[in-house]
Every structure is written in C-alpha cells, then in structure tokens.
PDB file of C-alpha atoms in Angstrom:
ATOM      1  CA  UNK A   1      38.879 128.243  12.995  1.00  0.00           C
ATOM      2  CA  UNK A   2      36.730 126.199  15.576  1.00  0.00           C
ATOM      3  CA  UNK A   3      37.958 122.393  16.119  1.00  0.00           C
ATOM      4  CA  UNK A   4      35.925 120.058  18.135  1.00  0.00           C
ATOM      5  CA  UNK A   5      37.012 119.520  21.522  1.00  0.00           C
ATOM      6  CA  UNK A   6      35.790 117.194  23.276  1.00  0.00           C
ATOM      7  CA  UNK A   7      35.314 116.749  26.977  1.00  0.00           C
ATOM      8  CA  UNK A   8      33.681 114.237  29.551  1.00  0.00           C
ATOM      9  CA  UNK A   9      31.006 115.541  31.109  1.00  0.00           C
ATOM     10  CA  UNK A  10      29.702 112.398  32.845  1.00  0.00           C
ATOM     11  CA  UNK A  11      30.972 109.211  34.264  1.00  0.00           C
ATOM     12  CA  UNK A  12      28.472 106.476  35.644  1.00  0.00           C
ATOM     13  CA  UNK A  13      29.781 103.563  37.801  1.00  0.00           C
ATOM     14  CA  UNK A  14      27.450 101.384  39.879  1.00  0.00           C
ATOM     15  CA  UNK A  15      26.423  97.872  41.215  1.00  0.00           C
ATOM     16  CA  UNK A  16      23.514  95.832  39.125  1.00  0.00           C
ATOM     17  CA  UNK A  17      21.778  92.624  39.599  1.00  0.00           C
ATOM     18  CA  UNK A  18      20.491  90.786  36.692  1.00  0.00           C
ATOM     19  CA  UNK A  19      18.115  88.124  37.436  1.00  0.00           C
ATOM     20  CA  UNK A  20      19.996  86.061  34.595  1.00  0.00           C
ATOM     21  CA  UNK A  21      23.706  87.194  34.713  1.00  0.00           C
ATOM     22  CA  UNK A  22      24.245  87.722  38.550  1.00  0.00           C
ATOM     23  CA  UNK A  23      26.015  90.037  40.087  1.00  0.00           C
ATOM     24  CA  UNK A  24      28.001  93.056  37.780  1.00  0.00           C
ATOM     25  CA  UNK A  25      29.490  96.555  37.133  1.00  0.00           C
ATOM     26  CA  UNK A  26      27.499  98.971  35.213  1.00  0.00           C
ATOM     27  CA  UNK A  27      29.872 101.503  33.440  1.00  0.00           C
ATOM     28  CA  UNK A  28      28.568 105.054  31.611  1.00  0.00           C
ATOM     29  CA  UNK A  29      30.144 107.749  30.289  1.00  0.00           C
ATOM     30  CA  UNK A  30      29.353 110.981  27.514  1.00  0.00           C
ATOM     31  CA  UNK A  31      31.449 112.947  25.731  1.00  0.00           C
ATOM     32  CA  UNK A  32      30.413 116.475  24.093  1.00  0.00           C
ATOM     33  CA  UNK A  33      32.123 118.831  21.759  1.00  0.00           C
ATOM     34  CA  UNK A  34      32.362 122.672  23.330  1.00  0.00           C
ATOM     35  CA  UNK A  35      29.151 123.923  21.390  1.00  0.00           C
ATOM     36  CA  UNK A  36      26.859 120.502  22.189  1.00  0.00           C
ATOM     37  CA  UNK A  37      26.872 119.681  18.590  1.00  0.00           C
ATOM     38  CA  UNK A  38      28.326 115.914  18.554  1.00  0.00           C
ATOM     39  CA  UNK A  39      27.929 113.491  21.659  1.00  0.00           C
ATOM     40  CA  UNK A  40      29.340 110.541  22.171  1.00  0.00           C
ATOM     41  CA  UNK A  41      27.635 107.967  24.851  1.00  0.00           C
ATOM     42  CA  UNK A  42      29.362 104.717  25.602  1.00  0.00           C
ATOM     43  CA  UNK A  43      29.117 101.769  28.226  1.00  0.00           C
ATOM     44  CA  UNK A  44      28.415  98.530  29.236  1.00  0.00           C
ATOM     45  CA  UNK A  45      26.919  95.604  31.964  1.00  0.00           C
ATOM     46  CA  UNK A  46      30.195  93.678  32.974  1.00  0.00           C
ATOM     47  CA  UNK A  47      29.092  90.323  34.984  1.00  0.00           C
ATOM     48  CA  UNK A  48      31.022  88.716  37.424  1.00  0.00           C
ATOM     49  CA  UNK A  49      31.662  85.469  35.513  1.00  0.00           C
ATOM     50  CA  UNK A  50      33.063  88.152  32.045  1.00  0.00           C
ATOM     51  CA  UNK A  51      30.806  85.707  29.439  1.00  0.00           C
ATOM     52  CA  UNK A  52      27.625  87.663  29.731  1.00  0.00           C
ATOM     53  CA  UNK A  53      27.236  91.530  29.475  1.00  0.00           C
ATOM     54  CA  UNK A  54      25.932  94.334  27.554  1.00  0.00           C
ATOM     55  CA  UNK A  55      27.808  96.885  25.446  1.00  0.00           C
ATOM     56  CA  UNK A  56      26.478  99.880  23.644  1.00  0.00           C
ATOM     57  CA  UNK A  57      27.923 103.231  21.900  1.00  0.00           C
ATOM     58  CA  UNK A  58      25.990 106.025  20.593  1.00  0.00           C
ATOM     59  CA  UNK A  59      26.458 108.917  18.746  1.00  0.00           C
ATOM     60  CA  UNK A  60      24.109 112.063  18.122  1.00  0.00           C
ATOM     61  CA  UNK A  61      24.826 114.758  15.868  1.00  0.00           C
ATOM     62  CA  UNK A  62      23.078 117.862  17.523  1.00  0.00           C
ATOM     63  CA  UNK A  63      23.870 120.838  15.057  1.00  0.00           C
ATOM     64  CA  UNK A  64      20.482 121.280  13.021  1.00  0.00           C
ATOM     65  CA  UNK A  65      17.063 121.784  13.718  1.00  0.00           C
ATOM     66  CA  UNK A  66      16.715 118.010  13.347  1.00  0.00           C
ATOM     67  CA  UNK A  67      19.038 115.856  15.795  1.00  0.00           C
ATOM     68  CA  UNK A  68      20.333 112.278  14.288  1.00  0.00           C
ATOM     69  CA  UNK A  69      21.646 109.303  16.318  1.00  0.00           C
ATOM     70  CA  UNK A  70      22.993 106.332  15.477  1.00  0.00           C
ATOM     71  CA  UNK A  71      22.977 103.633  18.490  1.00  0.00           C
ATOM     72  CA  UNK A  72      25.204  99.693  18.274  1.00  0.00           C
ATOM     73  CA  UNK A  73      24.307  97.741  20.613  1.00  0.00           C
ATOM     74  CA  UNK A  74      25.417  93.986  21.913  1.00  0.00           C
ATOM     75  CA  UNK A  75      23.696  92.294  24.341  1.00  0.00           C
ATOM     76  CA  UNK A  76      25.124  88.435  25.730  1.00  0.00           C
ATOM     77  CA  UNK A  77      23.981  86.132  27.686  1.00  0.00           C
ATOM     78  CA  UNK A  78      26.032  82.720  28.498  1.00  0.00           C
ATOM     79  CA  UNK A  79      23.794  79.896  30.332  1.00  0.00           C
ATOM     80  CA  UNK A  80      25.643  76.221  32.294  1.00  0.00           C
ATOM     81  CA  UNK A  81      22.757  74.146  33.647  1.00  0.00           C
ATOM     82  CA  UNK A  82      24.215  71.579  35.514  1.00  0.00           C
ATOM     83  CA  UNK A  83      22.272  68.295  35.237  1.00  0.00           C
ATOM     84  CA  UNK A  84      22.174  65.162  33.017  1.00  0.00           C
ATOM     85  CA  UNK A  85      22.299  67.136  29.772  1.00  0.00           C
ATOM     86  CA  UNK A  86      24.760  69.681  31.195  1.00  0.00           C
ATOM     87  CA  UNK A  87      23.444  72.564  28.607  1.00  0.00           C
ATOM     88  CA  UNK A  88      25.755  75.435  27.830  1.00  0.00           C
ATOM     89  CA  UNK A  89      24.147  77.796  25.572  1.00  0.00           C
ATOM     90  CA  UNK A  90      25.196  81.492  24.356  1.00  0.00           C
ATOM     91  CA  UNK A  91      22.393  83.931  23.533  1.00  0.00           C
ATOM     92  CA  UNK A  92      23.596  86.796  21.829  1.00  0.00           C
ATOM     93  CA  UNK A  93      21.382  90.050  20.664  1.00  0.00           C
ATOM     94  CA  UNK A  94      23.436  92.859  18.174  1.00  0.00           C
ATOM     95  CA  UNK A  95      21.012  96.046  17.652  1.00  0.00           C
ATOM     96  CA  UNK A  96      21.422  99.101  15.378  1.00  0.00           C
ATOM     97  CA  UNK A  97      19.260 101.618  15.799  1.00  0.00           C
ATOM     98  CA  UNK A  98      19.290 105.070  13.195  1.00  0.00           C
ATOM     99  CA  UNK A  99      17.069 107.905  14.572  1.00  0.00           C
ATOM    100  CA  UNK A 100      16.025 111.421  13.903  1.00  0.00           C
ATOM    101  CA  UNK A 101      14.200 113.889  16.024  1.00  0.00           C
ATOM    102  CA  UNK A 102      11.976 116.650  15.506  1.00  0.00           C
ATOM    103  CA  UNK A 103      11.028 119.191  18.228  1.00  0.00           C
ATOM    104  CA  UNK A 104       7.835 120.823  17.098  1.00  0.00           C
ATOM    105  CA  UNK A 105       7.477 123.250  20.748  1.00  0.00           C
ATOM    106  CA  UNK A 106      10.119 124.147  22.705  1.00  0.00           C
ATOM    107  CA  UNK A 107       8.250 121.150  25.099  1.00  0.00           C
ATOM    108  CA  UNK A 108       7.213 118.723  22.436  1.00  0.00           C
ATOM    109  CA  UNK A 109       9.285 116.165  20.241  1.00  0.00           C
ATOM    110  CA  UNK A 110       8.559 113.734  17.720  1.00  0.00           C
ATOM    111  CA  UNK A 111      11.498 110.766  17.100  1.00  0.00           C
ATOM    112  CA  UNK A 112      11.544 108.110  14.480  1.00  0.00           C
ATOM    113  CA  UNK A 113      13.740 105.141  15.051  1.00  0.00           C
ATOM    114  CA  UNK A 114      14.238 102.198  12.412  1.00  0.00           C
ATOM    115  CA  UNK A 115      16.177  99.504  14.302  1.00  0.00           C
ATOM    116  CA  UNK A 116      17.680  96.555  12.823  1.00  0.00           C
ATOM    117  CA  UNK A 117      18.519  93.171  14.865  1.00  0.00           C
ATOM    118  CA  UNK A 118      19.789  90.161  14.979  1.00  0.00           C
ATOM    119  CA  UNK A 119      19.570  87.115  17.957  1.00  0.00           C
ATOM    120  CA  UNK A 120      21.899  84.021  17.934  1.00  0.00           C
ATOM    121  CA  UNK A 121      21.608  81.020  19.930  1.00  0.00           C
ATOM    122  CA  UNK A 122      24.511  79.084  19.666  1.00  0.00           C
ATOM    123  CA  UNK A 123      25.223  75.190  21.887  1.00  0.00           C
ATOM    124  CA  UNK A 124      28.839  75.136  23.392  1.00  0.00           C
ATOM    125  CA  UNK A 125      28.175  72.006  24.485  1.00  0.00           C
ATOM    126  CA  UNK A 126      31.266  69.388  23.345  1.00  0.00           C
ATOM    127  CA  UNK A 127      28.974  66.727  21.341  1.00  0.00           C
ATOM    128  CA  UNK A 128      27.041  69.793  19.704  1.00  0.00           C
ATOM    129  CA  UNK A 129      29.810  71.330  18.367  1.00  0.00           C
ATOM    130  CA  UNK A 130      31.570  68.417  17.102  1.00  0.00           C
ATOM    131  CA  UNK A 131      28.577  66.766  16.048  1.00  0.00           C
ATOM    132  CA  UNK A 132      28.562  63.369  18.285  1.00  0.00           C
ATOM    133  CA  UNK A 133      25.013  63.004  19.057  1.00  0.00           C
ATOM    134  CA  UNK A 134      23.780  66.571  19.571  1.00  0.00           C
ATOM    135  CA  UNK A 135      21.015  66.664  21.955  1.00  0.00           C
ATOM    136  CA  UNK A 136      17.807  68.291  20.570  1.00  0.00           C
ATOM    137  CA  UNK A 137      18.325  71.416  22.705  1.00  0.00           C
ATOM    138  CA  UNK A 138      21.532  72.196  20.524  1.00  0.00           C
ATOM    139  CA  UNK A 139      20.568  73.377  17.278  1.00  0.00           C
ATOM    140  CA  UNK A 140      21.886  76.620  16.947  1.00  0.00           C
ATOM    141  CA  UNK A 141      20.072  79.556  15.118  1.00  0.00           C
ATOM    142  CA  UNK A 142      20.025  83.664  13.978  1.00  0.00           C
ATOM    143  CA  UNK A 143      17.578  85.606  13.144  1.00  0.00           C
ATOM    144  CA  UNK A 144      17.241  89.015  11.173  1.00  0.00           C
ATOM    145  CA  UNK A 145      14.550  91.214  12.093  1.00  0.00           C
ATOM    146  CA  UNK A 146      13.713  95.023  11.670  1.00  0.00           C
ATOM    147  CA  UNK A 147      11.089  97.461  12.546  1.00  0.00           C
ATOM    148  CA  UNK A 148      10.366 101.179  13.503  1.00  0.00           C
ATOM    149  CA  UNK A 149      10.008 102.749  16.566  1.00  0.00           C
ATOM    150  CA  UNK A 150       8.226 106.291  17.225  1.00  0.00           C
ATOM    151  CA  UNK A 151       8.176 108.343  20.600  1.00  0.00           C
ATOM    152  CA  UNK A 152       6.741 111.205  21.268  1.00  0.00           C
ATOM    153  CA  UNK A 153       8.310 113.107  23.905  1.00  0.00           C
ATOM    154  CA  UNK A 154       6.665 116.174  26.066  1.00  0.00           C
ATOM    155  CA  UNK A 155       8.723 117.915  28.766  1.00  0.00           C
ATOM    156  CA  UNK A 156       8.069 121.115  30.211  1.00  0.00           C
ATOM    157  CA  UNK A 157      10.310 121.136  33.086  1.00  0.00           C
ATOM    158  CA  UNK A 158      11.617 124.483  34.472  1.00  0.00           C
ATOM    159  CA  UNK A 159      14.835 123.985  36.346  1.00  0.00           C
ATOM    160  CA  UNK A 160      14.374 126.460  39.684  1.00  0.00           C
ATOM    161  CA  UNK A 161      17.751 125.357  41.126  1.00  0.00           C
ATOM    162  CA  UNK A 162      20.137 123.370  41.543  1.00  0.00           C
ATOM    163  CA  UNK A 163      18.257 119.870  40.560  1.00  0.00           C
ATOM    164  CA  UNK A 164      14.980 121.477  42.031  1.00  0.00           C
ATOM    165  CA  UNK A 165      12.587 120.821  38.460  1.00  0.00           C
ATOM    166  CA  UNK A 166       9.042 121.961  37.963  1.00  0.00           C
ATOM    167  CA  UNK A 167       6.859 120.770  35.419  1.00  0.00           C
ATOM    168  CA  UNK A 168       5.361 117.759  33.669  1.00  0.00           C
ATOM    169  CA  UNK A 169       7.845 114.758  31.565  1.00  0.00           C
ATOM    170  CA  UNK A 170       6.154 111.832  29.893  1.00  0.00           C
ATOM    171  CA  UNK A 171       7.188 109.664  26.745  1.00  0.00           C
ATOM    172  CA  UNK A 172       5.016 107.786  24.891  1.00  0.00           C
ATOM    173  CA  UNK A 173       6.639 104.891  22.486  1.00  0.00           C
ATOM    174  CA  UNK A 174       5.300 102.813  19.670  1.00  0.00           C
TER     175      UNK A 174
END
C-alpha cells in the first residue's frame, strides 16, 4: 500500500529590498509526495526591523486531470514617521485564493482563481488607541473584498539539456 512521502525538493534563500520595508530575507521552499500528486509551497519576506513581512503557504493537489490549489496569504506592513504627529500605522493584507486548472494541449492551460481579501489599517499611535484626542489620520478600518482571476497559460518549451529550454512561455491574466 502506497503512503505519501514527502520530500524537499527546493529551498530558496536570498537578499530583497523593498522600497517600503527595507532591507530583508526572502525564504522558499516545496515539498512533493513521490508520485507529484500533493505539493506543498511555503515562505515568507522577513524585514530587518521583524514588524513588516510577507507569509504565504500553498497547497496543490496534482492527481486528476484537473489540478486544485488552495493559496493563504499575509502580507504586513508597519510605518513610524517621525515628525509632529509621530504616525505609527500597521497595514495588513490576508488573501485566500481557491484555484483549478485545466490543460486543454499538452502546451495550453486555462486556470480559474476566486480570491477572497481582506486589508486593515490599524493607528498604534498612544492617543489613538486610548482614545485621547486621536488625530484624523488614526481611524482604523477593514475591508472585505472578492473577485476572480483567469490566466491562460501557453508553454511549449522543450528542455534540450541541462537548463538549455527551447520554445515559446507567455501568461496572460485577467
């Protein structure tokens, strides 16, 4: 009886430079089951100053004709403005995106992607929390929103060696 074994096949570690966050570590890794029917991607933004970042985790279930993926995603962003108002703000984005693929060629592939979101601004500012004369700057908010994305993918690469490809990629995404 076959049980799923899984194995790293990938591990991504470099330097990134957000125009917003600085200076950081970006962090990637997959995991696949022997017979490339479940894979597991995971990883992450880490800034310097460990209150802004990005995390994210996906999981595709390869077995059938038609591949599913499910994709959580949090992205953070923490903001001090030094000044005469001294803001300190925390923007925060949480994504969840369901998908399913179709490949209708052997170089052609349709995906359909509903994704569900959610922002938050929040103050951290002393007098906004407690609620001594919040400046107008402060007021905190979330929003829901939703929508649907479609790609259609061609690729008809040839590998001819060892990363030597030949052929034509392009996505196109709505």
């Amino acid at each position: 009886e076959y049980k799923p074994q899984f194995s790293f096949n990938n591990l991504i570690t470099s330097f990134a430079i957000d125009p917003l966050r600085g200076f950081g570590i970006l962090l990637e890794t997959q995991l696949e089951d022997m017979l490339g029917n479940h894979r597991v991607v995971g990883g992450g933004l880490i800034a310097t100053d460990l209150k802004s970042g990005d995390l994210f985790a996906e999981y595709a279930y390869l077995k059938y004709w038609m591949d599913f993926k499910i994709r959580v995603a949090h992205r953070s962003l923490y903001i001090r403005e030094e000044g005469e108002n001294n803001m300190i703000q925390r923007y925060a984005l949480n994504r969840v995106m369901l998908g399913a693929a179709v490949p209708l060629r052997n170089w052609f592939r349709l995906e359909v992607i509903p994704v569900v979101e959610q922002t938050e601004v929040g103050s951290m500012q002393y007098s906004a929390v407690v609620g001594i004369n919040p400046p107008e700057f402060a007021s905190d908010s979330r929003i829901w929103q939703a929508g649907v994305k479609t790609r259609a993918v061609f690729d008809n690469t040839i590998e001819r060696g060892f990363n030597i490809l030949t052929g034509t990629r392009g996505a196109l995404e709505l």
